[in-house]
mmCIF file of C-alpha atoms and ligand atoms in Angstrom:
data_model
loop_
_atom_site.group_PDB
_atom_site.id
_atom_site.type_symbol
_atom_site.label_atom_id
_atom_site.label_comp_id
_atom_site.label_asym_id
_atom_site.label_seq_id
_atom_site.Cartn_x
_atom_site.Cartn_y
_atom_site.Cartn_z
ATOM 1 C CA UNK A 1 6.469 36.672 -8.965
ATOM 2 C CA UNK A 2 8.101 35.781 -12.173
ATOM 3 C CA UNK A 3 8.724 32.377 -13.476
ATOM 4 C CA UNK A 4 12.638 33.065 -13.047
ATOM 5 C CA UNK A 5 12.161 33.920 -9.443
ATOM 6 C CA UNK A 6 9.749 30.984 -8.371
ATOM 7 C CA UNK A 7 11.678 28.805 -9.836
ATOM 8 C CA UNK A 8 14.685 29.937 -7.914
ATOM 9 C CA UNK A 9 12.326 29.850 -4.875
ATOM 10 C CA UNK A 10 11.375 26.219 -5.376
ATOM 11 C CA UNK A 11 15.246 25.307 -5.902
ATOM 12 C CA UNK A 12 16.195 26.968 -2.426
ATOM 13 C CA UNK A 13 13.718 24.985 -0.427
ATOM 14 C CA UNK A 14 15.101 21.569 -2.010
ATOM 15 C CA UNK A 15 18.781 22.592 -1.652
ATOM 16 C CA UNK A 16 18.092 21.564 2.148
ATOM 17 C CA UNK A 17 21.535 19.994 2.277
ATOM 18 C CA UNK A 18 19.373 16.213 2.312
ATOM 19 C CA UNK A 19 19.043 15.769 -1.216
ATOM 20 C CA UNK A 20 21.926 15.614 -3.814
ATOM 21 C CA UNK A 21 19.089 15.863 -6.990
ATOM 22 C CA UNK A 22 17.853 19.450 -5.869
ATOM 23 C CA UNK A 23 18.278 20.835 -8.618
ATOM 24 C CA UNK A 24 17.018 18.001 -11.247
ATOM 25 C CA UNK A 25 13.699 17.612 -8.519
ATOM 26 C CA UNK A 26 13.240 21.353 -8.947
ATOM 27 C CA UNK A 27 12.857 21.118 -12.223
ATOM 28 C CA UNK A 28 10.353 18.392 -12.222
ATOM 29 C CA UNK A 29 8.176 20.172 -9.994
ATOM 30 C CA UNK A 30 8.456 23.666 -11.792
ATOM 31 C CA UNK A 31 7.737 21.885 -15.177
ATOM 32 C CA UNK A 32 4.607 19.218 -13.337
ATOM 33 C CA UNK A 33 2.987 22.166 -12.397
ATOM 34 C CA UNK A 34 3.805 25.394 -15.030
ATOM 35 C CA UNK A 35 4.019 23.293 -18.108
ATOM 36 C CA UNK A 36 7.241 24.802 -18.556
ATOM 37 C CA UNK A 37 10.145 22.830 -19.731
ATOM 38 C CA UNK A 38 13.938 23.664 -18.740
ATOM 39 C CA UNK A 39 14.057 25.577 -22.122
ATOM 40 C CA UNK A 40 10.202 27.073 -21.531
ATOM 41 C CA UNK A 41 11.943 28.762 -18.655
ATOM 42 C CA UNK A 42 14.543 29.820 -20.519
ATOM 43 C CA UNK A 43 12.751 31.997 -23.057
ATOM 44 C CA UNK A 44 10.019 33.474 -20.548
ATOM 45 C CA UNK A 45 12.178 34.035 -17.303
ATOM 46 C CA UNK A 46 10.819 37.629 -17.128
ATOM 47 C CA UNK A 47 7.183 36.531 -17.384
ATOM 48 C CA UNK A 48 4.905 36.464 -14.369
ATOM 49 C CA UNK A 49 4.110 33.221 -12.742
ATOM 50 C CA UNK A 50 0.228 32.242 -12.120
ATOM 51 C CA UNK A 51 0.000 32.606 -8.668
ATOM 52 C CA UNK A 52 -2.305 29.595 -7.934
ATOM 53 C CA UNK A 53 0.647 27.433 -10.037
ATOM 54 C CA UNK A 54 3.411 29.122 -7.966
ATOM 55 C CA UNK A 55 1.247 28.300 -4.604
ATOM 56 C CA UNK A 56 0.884 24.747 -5.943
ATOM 57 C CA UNK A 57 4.743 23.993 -6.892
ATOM 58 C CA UNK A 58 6.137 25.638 -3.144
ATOM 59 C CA UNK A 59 3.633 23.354 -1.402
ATOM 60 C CA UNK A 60 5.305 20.440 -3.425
ATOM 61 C CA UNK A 61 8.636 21.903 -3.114
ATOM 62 C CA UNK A 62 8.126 22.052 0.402
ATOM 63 C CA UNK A 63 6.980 18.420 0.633
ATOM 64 C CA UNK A 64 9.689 17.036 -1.369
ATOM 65 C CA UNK A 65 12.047 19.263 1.202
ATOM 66 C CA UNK A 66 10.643 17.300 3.759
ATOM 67 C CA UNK A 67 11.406 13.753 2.032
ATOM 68 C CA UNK A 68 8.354 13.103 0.333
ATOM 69 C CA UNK A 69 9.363 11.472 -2.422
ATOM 70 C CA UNK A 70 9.015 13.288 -6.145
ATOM 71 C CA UNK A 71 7.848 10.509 -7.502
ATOM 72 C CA UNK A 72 4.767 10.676 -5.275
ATOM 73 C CA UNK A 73 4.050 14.269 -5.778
ATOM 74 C CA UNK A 74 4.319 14.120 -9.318
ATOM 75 C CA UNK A 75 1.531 11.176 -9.648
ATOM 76 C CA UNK A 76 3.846 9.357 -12.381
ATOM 77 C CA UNK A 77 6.748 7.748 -13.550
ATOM 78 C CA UNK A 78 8.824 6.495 -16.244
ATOM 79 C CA UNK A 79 9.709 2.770 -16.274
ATOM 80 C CA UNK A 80 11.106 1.105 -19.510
ATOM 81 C CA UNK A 81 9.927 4.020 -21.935
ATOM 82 C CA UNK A 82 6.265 3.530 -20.539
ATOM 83 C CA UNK A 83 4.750 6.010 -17.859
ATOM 84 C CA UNK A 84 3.034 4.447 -14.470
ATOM 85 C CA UNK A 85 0.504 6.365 -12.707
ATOM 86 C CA UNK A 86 2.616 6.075 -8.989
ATOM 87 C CA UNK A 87 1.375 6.848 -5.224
ATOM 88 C CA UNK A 88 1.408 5.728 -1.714
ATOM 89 C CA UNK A 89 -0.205 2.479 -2.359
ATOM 90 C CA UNK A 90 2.772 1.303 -4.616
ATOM 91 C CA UNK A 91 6.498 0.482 -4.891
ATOM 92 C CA UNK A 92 7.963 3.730 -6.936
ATOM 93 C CA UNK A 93 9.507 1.395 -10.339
ATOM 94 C CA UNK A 94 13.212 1.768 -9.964
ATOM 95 C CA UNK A 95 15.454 1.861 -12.605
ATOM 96 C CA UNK A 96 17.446 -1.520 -11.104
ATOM 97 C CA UNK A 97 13.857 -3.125 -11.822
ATOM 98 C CA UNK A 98 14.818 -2.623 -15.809
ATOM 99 C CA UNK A 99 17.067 -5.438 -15.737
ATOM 100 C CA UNK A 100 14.574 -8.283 -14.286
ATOM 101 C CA UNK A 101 12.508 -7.073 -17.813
ATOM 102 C CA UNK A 102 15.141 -7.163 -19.546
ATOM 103 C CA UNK A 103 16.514 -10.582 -18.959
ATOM 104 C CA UNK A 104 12.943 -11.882 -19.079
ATOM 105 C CA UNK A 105 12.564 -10.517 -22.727
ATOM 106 C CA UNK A 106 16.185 -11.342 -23.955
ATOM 107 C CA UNK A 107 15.483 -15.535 -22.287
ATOM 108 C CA UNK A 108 12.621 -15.728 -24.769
ATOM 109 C CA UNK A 109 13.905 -13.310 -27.340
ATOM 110 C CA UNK A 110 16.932 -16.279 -27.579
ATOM 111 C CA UNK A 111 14.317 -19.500 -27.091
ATOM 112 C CA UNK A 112 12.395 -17.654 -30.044
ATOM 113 C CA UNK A 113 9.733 -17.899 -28.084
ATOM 114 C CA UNK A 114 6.902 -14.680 -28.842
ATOM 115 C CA UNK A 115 4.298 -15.542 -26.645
ATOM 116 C CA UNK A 116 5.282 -16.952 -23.451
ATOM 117 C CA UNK A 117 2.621 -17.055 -20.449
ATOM 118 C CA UNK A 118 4.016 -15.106 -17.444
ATOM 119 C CA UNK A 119 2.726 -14.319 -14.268
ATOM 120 C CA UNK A 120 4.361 -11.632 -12.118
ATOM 121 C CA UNK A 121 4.366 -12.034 -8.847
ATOM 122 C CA UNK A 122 3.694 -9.036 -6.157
ATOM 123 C CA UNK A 123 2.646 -6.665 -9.245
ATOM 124 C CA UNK A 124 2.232 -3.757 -7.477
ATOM 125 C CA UNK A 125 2.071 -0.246 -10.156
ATOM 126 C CA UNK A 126 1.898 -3.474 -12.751
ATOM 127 C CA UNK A 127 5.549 -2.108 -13.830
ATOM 128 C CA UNK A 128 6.533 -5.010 -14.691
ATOM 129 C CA UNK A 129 4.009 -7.131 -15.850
ATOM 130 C CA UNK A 130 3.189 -4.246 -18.048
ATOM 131 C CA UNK A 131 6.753 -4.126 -19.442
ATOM 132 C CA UNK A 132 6.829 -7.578 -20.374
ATOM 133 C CA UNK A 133 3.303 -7.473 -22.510
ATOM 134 C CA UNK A 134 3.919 -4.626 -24.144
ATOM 135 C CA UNK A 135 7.596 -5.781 -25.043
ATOM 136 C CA UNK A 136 6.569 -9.248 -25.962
ATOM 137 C CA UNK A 137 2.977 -8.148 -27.794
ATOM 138 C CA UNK A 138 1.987 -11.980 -28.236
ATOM 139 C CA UNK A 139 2.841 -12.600 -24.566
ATOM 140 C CA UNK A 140 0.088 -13.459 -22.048
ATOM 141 C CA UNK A 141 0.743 -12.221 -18.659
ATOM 142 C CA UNK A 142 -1.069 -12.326 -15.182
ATOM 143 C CA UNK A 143 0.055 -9.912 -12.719
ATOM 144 C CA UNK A 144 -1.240 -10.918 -8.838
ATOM 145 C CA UNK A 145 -0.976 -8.395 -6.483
ATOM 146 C CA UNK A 146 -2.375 -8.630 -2.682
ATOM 147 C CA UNK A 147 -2.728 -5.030 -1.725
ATOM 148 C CA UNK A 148 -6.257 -3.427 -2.266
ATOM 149 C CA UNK A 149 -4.100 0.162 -2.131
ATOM 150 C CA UNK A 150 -2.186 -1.014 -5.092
ATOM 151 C CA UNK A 151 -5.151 -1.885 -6.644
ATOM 152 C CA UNK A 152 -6.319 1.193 -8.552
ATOM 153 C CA UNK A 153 -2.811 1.665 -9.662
ATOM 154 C CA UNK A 154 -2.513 -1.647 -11.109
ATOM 155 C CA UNK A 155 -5.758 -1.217 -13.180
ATOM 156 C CA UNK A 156 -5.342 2.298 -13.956
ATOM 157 C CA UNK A 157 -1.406 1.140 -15.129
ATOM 158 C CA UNK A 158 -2.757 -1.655 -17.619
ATOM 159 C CA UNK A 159 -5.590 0.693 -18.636
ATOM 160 C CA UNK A 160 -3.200 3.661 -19.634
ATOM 161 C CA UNK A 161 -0.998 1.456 -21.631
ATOM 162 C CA UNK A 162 -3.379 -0.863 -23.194
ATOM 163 C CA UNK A 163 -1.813 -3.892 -21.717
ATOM 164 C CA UNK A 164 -3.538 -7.322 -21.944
ATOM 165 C CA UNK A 165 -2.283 -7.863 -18.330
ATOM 166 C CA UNK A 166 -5.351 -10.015 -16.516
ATOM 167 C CA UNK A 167 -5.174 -9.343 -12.443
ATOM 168 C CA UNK A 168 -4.849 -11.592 -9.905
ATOM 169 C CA UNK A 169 -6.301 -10.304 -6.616
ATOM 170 C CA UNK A 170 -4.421 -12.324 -3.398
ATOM 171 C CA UNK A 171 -1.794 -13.690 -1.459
ATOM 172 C CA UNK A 172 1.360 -15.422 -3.257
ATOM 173 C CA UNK A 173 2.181 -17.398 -0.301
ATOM 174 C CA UNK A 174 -1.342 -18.856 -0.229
ATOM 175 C CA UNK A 175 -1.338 -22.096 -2.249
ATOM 176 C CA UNK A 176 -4.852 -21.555 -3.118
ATOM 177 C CA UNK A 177 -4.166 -18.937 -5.537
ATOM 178 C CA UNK A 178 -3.082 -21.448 -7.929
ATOM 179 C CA UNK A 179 -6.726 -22.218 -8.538
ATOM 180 C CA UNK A 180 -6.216 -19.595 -11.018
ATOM 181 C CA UNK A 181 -3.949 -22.007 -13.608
ATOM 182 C CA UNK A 182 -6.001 -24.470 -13.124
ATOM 183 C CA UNK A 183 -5.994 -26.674 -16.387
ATOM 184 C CA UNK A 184 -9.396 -26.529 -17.855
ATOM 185 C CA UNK A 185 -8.209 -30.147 -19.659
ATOM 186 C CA UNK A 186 -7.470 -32.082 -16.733
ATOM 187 C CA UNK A 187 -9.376 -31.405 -13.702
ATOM 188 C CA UNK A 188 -7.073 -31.635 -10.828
ATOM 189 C CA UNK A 189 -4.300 -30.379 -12.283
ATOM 190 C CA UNK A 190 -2.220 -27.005 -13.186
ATOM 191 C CA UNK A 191 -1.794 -25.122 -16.157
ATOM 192 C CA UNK A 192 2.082 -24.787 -16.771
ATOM 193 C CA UNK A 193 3.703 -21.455 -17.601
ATOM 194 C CA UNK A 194 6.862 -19.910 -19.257
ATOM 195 C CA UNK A 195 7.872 -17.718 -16.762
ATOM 196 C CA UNK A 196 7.227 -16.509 -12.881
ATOM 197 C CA UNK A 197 8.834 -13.130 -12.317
ATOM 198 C CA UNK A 198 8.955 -11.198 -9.240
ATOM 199 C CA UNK A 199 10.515 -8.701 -7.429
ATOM 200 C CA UNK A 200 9.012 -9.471 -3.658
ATOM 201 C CA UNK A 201 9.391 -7.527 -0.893
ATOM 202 C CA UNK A 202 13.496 -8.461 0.476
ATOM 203 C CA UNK A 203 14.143 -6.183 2.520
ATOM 204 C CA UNK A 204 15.777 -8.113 5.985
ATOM 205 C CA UNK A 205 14.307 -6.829 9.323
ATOM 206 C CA UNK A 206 17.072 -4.670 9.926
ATOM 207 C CA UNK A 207 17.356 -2.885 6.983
ATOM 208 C CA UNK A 208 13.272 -1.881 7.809
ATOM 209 C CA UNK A 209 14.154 -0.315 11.021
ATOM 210 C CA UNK A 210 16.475 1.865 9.142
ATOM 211 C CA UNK A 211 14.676 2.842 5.894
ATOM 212 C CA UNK A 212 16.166 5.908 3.520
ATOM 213 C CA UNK A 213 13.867 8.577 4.360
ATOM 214 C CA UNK A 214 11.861 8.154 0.634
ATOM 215 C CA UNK A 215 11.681 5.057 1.098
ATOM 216 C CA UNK A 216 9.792 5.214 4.278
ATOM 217 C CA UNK A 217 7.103 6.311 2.714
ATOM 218 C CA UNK A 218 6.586 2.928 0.426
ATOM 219 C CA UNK A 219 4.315 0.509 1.267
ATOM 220 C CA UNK A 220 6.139 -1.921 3.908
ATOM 221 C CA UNK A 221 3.851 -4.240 2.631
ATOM 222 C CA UNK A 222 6.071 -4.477 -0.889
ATOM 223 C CA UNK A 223 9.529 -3.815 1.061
ATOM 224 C CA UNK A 224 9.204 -6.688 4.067
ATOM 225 C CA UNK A 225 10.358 -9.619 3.159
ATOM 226 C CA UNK A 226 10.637 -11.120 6.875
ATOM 227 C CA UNK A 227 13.290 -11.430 9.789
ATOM 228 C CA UNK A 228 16.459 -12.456 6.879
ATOM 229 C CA UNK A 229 14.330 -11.207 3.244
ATOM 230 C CA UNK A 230 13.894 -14.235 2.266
ATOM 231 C CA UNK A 231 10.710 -15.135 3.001
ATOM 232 C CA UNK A 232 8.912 -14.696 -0.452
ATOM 233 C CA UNK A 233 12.351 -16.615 -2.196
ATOM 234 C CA UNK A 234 11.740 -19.401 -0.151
ATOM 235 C CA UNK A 235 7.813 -19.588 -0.498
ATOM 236 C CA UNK A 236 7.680 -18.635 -4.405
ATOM 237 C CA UNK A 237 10.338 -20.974 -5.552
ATOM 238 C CA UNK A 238 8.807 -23.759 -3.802
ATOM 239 C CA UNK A 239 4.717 -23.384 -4.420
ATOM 240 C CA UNK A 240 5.095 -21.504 -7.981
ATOM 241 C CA UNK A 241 7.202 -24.418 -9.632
ATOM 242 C CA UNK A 242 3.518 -26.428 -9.648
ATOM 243 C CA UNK A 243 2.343 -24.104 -12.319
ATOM 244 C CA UNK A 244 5.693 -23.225 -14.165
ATOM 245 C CA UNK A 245 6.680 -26.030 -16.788
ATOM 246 C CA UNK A 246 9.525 -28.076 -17.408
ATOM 247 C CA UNK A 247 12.143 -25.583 -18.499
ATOM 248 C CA UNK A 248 9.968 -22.653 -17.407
ATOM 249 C CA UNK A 249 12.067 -19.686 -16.094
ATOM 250 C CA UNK A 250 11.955 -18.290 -12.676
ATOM 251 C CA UNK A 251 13.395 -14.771 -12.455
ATOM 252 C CA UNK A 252 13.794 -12.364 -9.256
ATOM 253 C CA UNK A 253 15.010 -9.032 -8.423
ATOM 254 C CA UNK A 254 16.846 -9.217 -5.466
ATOM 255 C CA UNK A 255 18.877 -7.116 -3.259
ATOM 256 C CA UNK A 256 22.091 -6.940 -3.567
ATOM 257 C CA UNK A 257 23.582 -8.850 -1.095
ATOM 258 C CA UNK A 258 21.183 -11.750 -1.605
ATOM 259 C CA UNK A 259 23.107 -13.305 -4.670
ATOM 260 C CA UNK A 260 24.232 -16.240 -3.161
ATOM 261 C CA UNK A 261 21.551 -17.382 -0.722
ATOM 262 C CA UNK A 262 18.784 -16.891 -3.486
ATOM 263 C CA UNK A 263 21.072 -19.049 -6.055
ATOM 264 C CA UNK A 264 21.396 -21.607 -3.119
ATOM 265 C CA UNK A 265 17.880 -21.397 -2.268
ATOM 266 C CA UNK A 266 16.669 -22.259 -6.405
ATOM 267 C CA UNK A 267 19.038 -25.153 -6.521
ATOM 268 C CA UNK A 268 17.938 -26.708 -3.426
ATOM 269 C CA UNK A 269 14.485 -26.289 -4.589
ATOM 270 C CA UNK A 270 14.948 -27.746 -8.479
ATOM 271 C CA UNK A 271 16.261 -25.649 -10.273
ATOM 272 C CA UNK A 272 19.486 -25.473 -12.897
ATOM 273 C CA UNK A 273 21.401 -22.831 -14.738
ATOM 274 C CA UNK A 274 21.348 -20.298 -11.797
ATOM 275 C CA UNK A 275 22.739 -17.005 -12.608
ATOM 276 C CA UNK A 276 22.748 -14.003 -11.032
ATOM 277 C CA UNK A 277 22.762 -10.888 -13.008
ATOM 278 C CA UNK A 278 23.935 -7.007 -12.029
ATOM 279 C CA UNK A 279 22.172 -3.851 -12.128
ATOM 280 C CA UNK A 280 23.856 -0.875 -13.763
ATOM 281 C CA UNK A 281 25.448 -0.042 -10.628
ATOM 282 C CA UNK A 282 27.443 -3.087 -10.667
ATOM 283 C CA UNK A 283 25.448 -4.898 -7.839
ATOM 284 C CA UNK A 284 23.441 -8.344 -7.790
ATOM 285 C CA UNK A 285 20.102 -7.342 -9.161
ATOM 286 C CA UNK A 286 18.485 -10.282 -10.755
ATOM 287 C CA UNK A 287 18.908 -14.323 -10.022
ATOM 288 C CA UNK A 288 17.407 -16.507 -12.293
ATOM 289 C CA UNK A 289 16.981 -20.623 -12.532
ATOM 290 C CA UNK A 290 15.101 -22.806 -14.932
ATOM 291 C CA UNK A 291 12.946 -25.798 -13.564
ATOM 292 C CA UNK A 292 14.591 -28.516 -14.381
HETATM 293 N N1 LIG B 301 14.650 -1.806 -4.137
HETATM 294 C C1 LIG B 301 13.852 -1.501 -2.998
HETATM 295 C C2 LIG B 301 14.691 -0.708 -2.023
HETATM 296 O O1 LIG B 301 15.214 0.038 -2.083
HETATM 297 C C3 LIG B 301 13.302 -2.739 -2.336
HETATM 298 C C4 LIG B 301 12.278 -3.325 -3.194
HETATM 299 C C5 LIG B 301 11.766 -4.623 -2.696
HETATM 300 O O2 LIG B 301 11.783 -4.962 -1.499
HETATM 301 N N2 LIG B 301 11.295 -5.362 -3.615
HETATM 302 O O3 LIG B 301 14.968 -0.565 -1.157
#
């Protein structure tokens, strides 16, 4: 088989009718496995494919066919110019997620503040936690994540990128986890932070029972965020603000019908300056509130 033709072969079992992307997924695979980029193929159509490659890329093709998501098959992703090793243990880093970074590193970027201490809450890949340290080189930034099958990803994530990311293995919700700020000065008492970002699970029970077919195969652990998605909202706004300072910023990802209940939820719970911020798409993506 020639590279031409297997390629061609991979493209008809994505163009399944289910997936609009076919053809950019097809190229992925082709190029994961071959080597060969779009232009690659260009210049060696005629050329004969190595069979154990071409057996490789239509068992992927085949698997992505069946909604298996690329992202998955391909090991890795790109999230804010960086690449995350990605896999069934983790939340695939979404391009939405680019604009909780974002407004973390423009907040400090106008306090003229380089080295904030963050910690990011439900870490996951580490995508962004990892973001945020290498954006902000002087910043110092915890990422807790509960999973033990995000685990490896996490490590591997900060590893890769050479990330000064320290991990925080437990539950958000459980209050003892903010052992870990304890200030060394003043037994008793917290360490207080810059920041706490997070995008939690939010998803409302509902919208679980009728998941995208990719996105069934994500954790539910980092998707569930209880009967309404509001669970972690409610729990983080409330227990974090003990270890976030005076001014401190809290920043979510939410979904995006979840603008005004979040914004409601932070001012009930102390804090000011709410805003809610939209994704590229034009939808509530981000709500943010300082501690006042
Ligand atoms: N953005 C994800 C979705 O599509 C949800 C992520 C989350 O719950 N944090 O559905």
């Amino acid at each position: 088989m020639t590279n031409g033709e297997l390629f061609l072969l991979i493209k008809n079992t994505l163009n399944n009718g289910e997936n609009p992307d076919f053809e950019f997924d097809s190229r992925c695979i082709f190029e994961d496995i071959t080597g060969l980029s779009a232009l690659d193929l260009a210049l060696n159509r005629e050329k004969e494919a190595d069979g154990a490659a071409a057996e490789k890329a239509l068992k992927l093709a085949k698997r992505r066919s069946e909604g298996y998501p690329l992202q998955y098959l391909l090991g890795e992703w790109e999230f804010y110019g960086l690449r995350f090793k990605v896999g069934e243990g983790v939340l695939i880093p979404r391009p939405d997620t680019e604009i909780l970074v974002e407004t973390v590193i423009n907040h400090f970027s106008a306090k003229k503040q380089t080295d904030p201490e963050i910690a990011d809450l439900c870490s996951g890949s580490g995508c962004i936690a990892i973001a945020l340290q290498k954006s902000m080189p002087r910043s110092r930034v915890t990422a807790v994540e509960l999973s033990a099958e995000a685990m490896p990803y996490l490590s591997a994530n900060i590893q890769r990128n050479e990330a000064r990311v320290q991990i925080i293995k437990g539950d958000v919700t459980d209050g003892r986890l903010l052992d870990n700020f304890a200030d060394p000065d003043s037994p008793g008492d917290h360490r207080q932070i810059d920041c706490i970002v997070s995008n939690p699970p939010y998803l409302t029970a509902e919208e679980m029972s009728e998941l995208q077919r990719e996105v069934a195969f994500e954790p539910a652990l980092a998707l569930d965020g209880g009967a309404d998605g509001l669970k972690f909202y409610r729990i983080i706004s409330c227990l974090w603000k003990e270890v976030l300072k005076e001014g401190g910023l809290l920043a979510f990802e939410i979904g995006f019908e979840q603008g005004e209940a979040v914004s409601e939820l932070l001012r009930q719970s102390g804090y000011g300056d709410v805003k809610v911020i939209k994704d590229l798409g034009g939808n509530d993506r981000v709500v943010t509130g300082i501690k006042l």
